[in-house]
Tab-separated table of C-alpha atoms and ligand atoms in Angstrom:
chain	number	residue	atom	x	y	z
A	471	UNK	CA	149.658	41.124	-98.243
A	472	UNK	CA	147.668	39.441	-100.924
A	473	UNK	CA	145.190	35.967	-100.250
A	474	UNK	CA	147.685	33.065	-100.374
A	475	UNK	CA	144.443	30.580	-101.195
A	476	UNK	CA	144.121	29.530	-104.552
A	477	UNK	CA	141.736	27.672	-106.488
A	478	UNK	CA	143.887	25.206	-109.146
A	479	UNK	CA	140.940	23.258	-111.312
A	480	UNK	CA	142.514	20.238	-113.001
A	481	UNK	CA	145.374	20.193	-110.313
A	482	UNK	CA	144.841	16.299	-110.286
A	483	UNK	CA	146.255	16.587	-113.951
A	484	UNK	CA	149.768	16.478	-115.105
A	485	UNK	CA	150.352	19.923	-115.431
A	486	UNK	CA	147.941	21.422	-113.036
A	487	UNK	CA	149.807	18.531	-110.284
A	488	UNK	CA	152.801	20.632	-111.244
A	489	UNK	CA	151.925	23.418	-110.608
A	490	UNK	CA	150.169	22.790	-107.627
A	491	UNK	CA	153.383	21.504	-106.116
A	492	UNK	CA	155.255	24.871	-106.485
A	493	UNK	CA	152.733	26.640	-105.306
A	494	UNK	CA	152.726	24.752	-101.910
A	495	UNK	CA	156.208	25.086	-101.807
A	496	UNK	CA	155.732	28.757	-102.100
A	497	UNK	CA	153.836	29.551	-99.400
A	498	UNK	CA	150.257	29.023	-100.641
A	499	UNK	CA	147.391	27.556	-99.847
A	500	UNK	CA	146.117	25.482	-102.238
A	501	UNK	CA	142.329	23.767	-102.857
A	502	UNK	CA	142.327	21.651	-106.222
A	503	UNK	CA	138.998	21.469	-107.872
A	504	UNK	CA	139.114	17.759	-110.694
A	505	UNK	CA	136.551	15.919	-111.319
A	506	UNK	CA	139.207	12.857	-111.929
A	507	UNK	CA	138.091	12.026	-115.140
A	508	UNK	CA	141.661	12.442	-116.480
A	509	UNK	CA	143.269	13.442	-113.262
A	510	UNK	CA	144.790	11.022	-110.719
A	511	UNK	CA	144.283	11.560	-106.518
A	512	UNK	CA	147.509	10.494	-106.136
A	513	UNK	CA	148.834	13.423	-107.854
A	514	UNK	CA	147.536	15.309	-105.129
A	515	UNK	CA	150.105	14.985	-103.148
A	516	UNK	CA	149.516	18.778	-101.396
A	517	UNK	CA	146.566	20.935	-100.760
A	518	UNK	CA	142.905	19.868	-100.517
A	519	UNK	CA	141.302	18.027	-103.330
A	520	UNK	CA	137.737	18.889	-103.604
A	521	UNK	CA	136.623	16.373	-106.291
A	522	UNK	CA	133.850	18.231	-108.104
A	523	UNK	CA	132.842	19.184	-112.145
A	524	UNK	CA	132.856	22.928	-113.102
A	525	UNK	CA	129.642	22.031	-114.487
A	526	UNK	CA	127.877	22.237	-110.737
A	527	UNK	CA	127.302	25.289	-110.193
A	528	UNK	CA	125.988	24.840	-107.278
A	529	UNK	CA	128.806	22.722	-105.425
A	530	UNK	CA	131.147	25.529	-106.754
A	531	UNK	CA	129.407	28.168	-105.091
A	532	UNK	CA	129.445	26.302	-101.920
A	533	UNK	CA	133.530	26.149	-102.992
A	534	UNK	CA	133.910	29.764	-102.936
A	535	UNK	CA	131.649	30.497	-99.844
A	536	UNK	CA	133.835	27.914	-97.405
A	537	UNK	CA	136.997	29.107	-98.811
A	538	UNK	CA	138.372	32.741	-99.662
A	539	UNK	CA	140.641	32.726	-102.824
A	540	UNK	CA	143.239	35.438	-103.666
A	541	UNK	CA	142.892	34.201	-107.477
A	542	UNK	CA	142.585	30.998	-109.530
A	543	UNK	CA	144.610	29.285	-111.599
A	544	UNK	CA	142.602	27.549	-114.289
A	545	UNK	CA	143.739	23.949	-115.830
A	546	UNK	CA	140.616	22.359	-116.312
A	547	UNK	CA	139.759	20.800	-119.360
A	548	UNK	CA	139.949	18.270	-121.806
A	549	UNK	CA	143.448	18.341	-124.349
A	550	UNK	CA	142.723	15.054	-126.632
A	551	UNK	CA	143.732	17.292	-130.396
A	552	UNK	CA	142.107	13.826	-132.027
A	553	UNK	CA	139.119	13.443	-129.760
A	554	UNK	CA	137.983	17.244	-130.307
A	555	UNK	CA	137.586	16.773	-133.860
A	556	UNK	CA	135.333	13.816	-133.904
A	557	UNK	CA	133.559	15.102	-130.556
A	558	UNK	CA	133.499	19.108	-130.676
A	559	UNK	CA	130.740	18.832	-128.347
A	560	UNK	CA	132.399	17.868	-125.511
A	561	UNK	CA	135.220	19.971	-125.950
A	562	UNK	CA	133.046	23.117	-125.836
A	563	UNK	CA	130.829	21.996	-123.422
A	564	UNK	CA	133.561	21.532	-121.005
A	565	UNK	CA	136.222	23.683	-121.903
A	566	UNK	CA	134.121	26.447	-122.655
A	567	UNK	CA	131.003	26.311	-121.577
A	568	UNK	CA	132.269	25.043	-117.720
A	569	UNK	CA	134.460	27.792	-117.819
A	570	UNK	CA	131.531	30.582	-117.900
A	571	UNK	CA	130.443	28.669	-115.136
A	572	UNK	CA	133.739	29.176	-113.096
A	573	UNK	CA	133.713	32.962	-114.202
A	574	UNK	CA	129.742	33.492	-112.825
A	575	UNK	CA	130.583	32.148	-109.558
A	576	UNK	CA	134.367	33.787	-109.390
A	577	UNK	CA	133.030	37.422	-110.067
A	578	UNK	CA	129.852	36.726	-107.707
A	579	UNK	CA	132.471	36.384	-105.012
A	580	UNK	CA	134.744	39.048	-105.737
A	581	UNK	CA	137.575	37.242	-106.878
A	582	UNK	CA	138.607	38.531	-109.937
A	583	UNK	CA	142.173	36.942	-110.572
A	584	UNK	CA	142.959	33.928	-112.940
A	585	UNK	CA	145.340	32.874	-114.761
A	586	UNK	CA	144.791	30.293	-117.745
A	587	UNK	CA	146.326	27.501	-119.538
A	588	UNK	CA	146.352	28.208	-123.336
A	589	UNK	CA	148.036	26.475	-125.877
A	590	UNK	CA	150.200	26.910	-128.962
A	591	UNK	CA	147.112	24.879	-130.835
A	592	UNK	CA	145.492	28.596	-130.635
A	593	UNK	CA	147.675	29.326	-133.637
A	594	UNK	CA	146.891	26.672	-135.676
A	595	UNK	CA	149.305	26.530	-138.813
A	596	UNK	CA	151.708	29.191	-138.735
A	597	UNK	CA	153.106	31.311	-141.356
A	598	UNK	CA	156.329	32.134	-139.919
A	599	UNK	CA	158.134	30.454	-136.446
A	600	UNK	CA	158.683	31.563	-133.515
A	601	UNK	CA	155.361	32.054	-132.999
A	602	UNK	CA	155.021	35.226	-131.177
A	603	UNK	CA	151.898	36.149	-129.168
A	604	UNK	CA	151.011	39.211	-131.947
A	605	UNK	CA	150.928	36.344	-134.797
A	606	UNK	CA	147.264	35.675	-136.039
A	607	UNK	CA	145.218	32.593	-134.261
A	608	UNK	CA	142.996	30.548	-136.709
A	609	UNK	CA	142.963	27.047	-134.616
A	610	UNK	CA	143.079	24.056	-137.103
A	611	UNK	CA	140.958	21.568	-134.189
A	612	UNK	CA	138.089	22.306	-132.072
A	613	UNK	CA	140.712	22.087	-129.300
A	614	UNK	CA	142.034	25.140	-129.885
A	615	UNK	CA	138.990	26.645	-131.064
A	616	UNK	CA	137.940	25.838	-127.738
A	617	UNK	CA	140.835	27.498	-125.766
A	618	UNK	CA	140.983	30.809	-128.007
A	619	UNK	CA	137.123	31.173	-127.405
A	620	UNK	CA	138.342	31.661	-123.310
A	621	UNK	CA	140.607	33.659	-124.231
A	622	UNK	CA	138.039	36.095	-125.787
A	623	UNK	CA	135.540	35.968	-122.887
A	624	UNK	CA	138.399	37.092	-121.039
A	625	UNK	CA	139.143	40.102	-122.734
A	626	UNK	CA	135.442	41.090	-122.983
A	627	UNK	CA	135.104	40.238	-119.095
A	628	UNK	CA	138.120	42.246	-118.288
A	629	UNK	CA	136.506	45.491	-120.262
A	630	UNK	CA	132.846	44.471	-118.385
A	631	UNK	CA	133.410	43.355	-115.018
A	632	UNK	CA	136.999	44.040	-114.322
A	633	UNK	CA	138.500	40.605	-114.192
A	634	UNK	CA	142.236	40.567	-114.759
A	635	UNK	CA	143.967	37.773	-116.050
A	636	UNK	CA	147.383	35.996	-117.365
A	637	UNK	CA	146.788	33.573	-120.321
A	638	UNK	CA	149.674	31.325	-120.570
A	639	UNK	CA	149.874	29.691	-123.992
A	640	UNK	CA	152.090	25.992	-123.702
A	641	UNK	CA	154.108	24.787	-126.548
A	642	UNK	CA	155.022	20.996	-125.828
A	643	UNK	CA	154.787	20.058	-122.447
A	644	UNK	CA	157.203	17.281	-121.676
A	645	UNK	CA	159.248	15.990	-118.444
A	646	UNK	CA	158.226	15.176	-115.032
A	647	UNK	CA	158.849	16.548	-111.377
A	648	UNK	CA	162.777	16.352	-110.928
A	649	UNK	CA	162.302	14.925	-107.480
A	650	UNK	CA	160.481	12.068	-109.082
A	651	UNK	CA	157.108	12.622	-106.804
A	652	UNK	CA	155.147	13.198	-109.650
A	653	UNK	CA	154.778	12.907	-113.645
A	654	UNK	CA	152.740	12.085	-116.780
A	655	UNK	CA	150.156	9.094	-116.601
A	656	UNK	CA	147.191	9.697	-119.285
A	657	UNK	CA	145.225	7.286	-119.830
A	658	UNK	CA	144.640	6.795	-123.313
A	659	UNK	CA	148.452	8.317	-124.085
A	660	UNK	CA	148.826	9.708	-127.329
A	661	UNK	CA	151.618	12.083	-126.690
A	662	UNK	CA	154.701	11.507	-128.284
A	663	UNK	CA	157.475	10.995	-125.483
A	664	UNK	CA	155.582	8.803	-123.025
A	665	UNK	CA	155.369	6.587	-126.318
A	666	UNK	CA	158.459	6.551	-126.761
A	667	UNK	CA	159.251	5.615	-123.440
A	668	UNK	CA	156.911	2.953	-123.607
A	669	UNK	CA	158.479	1.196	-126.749
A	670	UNK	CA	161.969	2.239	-124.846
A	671	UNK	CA	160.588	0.011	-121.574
A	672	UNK	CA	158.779	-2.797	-123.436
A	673	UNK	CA	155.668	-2.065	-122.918
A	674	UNK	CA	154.825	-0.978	-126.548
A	675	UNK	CA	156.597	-2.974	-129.799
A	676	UNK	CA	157.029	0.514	-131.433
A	677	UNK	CA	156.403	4.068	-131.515
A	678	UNK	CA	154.805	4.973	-135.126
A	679	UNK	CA	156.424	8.199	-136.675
A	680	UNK	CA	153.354	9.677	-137.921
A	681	UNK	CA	154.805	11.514	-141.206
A	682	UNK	CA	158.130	11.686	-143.230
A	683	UNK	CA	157.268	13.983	-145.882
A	684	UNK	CA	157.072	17.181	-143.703
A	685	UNK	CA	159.033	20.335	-145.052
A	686	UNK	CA	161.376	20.129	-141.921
A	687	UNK	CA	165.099	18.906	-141.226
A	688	UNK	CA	164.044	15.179	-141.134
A	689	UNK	CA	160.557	15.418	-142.795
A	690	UNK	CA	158.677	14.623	-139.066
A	691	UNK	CA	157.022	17.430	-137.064
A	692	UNK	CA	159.133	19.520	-135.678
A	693	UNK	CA	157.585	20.979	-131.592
A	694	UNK	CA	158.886	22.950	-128.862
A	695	UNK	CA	158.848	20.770	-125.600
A	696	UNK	CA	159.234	22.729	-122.632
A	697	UNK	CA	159.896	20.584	-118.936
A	698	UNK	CA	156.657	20.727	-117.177
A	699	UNK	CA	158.363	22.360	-113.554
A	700	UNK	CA	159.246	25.108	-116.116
A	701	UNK	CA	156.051	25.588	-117.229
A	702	UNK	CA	154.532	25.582	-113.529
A	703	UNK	CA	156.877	28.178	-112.192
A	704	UNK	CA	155.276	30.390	-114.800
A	705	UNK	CA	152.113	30.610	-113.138
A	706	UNK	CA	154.001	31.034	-109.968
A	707	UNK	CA	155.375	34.778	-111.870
A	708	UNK	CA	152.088	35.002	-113.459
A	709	UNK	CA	150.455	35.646	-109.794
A	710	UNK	CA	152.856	37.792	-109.042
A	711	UNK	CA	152.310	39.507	-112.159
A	712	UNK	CA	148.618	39.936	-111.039
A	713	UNK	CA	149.187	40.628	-107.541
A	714	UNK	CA	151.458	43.466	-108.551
A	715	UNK	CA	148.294	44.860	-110.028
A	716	UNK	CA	149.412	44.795	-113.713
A	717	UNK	CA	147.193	44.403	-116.616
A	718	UNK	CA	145.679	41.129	-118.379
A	719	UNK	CA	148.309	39.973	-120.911
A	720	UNK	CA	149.235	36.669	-122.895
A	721	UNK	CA	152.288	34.704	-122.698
A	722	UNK	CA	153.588	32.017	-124.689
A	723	UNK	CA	155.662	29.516	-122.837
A	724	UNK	CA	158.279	27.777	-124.443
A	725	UNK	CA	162.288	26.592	-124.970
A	726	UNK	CA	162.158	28.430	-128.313
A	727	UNK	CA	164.093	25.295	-129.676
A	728	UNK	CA	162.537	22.937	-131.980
A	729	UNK	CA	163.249	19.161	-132.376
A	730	UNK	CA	161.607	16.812	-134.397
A	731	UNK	CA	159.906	13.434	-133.749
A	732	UNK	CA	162.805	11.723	-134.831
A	733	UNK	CA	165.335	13.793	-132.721
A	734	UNK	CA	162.589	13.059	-129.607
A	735	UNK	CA	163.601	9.413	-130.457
A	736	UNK	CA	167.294	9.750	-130.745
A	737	UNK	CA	167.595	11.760	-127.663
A	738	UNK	CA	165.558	8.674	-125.703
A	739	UNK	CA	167.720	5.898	-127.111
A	740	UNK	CA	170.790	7.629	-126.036
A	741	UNK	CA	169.309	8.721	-121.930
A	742	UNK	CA	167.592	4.832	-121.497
A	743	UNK	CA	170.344	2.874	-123.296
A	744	UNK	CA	167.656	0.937	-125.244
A	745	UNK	CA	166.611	-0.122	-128.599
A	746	UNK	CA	163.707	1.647	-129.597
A	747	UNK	CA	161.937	0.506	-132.755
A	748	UNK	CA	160.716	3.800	-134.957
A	749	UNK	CA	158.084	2.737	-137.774
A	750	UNK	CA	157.385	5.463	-140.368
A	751	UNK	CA	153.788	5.682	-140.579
A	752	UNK	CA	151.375	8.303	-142.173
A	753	UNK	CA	150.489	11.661	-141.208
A	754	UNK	CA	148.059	12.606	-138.399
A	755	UNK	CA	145.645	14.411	-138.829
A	756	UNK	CA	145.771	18.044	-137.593
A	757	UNK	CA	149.226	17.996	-137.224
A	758	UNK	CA	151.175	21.570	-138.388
A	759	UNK	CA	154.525	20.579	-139.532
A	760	UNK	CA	156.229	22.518	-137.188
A	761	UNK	CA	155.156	24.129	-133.968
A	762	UNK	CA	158.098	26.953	-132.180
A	763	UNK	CA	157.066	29.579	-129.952
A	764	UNK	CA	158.852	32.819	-128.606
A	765	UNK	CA	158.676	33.725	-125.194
A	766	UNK	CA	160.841	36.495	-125.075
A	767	UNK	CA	157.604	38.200	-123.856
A	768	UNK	CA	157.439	36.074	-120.797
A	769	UNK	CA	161.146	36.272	-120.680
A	770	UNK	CA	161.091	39.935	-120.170
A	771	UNK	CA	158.016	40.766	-118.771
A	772	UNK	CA	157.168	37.930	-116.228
A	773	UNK	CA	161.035	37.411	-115.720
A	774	UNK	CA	160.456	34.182	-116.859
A	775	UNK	CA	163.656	31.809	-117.061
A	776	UNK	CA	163.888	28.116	-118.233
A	777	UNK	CA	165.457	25.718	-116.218
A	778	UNK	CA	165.637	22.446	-117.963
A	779	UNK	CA	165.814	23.422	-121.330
A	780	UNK	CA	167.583	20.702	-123.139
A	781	UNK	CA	165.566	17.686	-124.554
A	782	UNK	CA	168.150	15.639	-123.064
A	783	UNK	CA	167.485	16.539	-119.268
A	784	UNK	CA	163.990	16.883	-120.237
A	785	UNK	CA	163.661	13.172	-121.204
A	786	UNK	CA	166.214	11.813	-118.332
A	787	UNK	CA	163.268	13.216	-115.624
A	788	UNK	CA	160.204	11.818	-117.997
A	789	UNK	CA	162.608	8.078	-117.981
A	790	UNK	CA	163.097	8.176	-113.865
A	791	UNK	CA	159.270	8.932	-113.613
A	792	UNK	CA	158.499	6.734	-116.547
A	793	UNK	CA	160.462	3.536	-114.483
A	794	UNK	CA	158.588	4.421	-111.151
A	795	UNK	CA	155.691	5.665	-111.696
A	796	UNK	CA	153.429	5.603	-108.572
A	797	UNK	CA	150.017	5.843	-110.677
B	1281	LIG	N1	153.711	11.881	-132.693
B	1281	LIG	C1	154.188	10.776	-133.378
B	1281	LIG	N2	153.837	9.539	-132.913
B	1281	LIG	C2	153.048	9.338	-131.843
B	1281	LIG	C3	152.567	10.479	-131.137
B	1281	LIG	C4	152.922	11.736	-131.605
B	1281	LIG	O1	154.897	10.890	-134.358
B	1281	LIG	O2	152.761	8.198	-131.500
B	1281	LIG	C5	154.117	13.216	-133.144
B	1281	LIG	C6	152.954	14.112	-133.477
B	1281	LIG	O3	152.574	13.941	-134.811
B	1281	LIG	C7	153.523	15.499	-133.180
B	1281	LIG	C8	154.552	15.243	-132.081
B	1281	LIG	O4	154.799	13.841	-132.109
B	1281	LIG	O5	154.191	15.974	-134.286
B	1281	LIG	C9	154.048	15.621	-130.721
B	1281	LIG	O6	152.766	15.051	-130.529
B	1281	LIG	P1	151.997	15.056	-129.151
B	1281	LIG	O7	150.742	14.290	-129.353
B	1281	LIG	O8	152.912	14.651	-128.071
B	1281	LIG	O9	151.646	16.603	-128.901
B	1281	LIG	P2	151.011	17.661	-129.934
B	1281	LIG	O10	152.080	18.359	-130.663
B	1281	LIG	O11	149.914	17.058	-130.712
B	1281	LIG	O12	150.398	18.716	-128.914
B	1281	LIG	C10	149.120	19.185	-129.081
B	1281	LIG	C11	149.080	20.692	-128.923
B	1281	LIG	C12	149.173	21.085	-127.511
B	1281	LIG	C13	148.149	20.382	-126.778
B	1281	LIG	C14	148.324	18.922	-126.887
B	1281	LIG	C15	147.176	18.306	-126.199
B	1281	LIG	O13	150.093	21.291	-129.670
B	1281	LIG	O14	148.933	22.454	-127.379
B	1281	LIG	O15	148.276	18.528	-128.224
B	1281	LIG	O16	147.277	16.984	-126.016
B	1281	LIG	F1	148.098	20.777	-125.492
């Protein structure tokens, strides 16, 4: 019988709230670690919130000495693509150099399980798509940068100290819970679909199409949005994965579909019913064109299935959280 406690950092965050849901639902124990900066308490809905910084190491010590964790899952950190460019600093400091910190205390109390969000910005501009996990990683943002450099202290930790580990690398993620209990709220949003819910509710004039002269079907970025509860029941297999005593591996974690900005848009006129004003504008910067992963590796070897993979379904949940959001 393996340690049911787990340690989810960032579970007040949109994913890591996700995640943390299923795992309470699956029998564990759960003690989320956010220093709300970015998270929301109300997203902690199960489990203990400790509200702390990875940066104290010594309130995470005292973390690990009152509790005994089976394995962490690791969320933790800041995703702004934008922000990490003009502020590299803060993105290493925190997503890196907070995660050493998590690592020293993990190891100095024998718990040697984690699994990790990653992200398809790891691969920066891709030669060929679907992206599989063997494809090069050159990062084109300090964001990624960030996220690859954790995934190399992992591998040299594993070798060193024995820690074993499941790297999960997100495309897009998009949707909300389906039983409408939780959902996105970031605060300053610059992802796409919560936009375009916005301009779809009123609350925004417009959502700006940033680029038209992409090589794609419409000439807007093309990405791979995978429903959030998808994404969380990953780390769900990926425990299991490491509680069956298998070895550290890397998974990318997406619908293997890709739609463009301007699909995103149609799709959201056609589940709210409403007028929503597109403006062409210019392109952002770090933006690949197009962004489509395989996970035929998580398919097959975490067993890995999609449930909500159509964009449709995907925006109907984001639009029922999006009209009731409780934070
Ligand atoms: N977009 C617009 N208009 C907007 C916002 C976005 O056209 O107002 C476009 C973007 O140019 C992009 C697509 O919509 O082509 C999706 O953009 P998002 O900002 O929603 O998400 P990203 O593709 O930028 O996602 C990236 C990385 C993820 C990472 C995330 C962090 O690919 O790995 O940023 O926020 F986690």
């Amino acid at each position: 019988m393996h340690n049911k406690c787990v340690l989810v950092t960032g579970g007040a965050g949109y994913i890591g709230s996700h995640v943390n849901k299923m795992l309470n639902r699956q029998g564990y124990e759960t003690i989320i670690f956010d220093n709300l900066i970015y998270g929301h308490r109300e997203a902690v809905k199960w489990g203990k919130l400790i509200v702390g910084d990875l940066s104290d190491i010594k309130q995470l010590k005292e973390v690990f000495d009152k509790y005994e964790f089976g394995a962490v899952v690791h969320l933790a950190a800041y995703a702004y693509v934008g922000e990490s460019v003009k502020n590299p600093e803060k993105y290493y400091y925190n997503n890196v150099s907070n995660t050493l910190n998590l690592l020293h205390v993990m190891l100095e109390h024998k718990v040697n399980k984690i699994v990790f969000s990653s992200t398809c910005a790891t691969y920066g501009e891709p030669d060929t798509v679907p992206i599989t996990e063997k494809m090069p990683q050159n990062p084109i943002n300090p964001y990624g940068a960030s996220k690859l450099m954790v995934e190399r202290i992992f591998k040299d930790y594993s070798l060193a100290y024995g820690l074993k580990f499941v790297v999960l690398r997100y495309f897009n993620a998009a949707g909300a819970d389906s039983e409408g209990e939780i959902g996105e709220s970031h605060d300053p949003e610059t992802h796409l679909i919560p936009l375009v819910l916005d301009a779809a509710g009123g609350q925004r004039e417009d959502v700006k199409i940033f680029g038209s002269d992409y090589e794609t079907v419409d000439g807007s970025c093309v990405r791979d949005y995978i429903h959030v509860e998808d994404l969380a029941n990953a780390h769900l297999l990926a425990l299991d994965y490491l509680n069956n005593g298998k070895e550290p591996d890397y998974f990318n974690l997406g619908n293997e579909t890709g739609t463009s900005v301007l699909e995103v848009v149609e799709s959201a006129r056609k589940v709210t019913g409403r007028d929503i004003k597109a403006t062409i504008s210019g392109r952002r910067e770090g933006d690949p064109a197009i962004l489509v992963g395989s996970s035929k590796k998580a398919r097959e070897v975490l067993g890995w299935k999609p449930k909500y993979e159509d964009i449709d379904t995907i925006i109907t949940h984001a639009w029922r959280w999006h009209e009731n959001k409780l934070y």
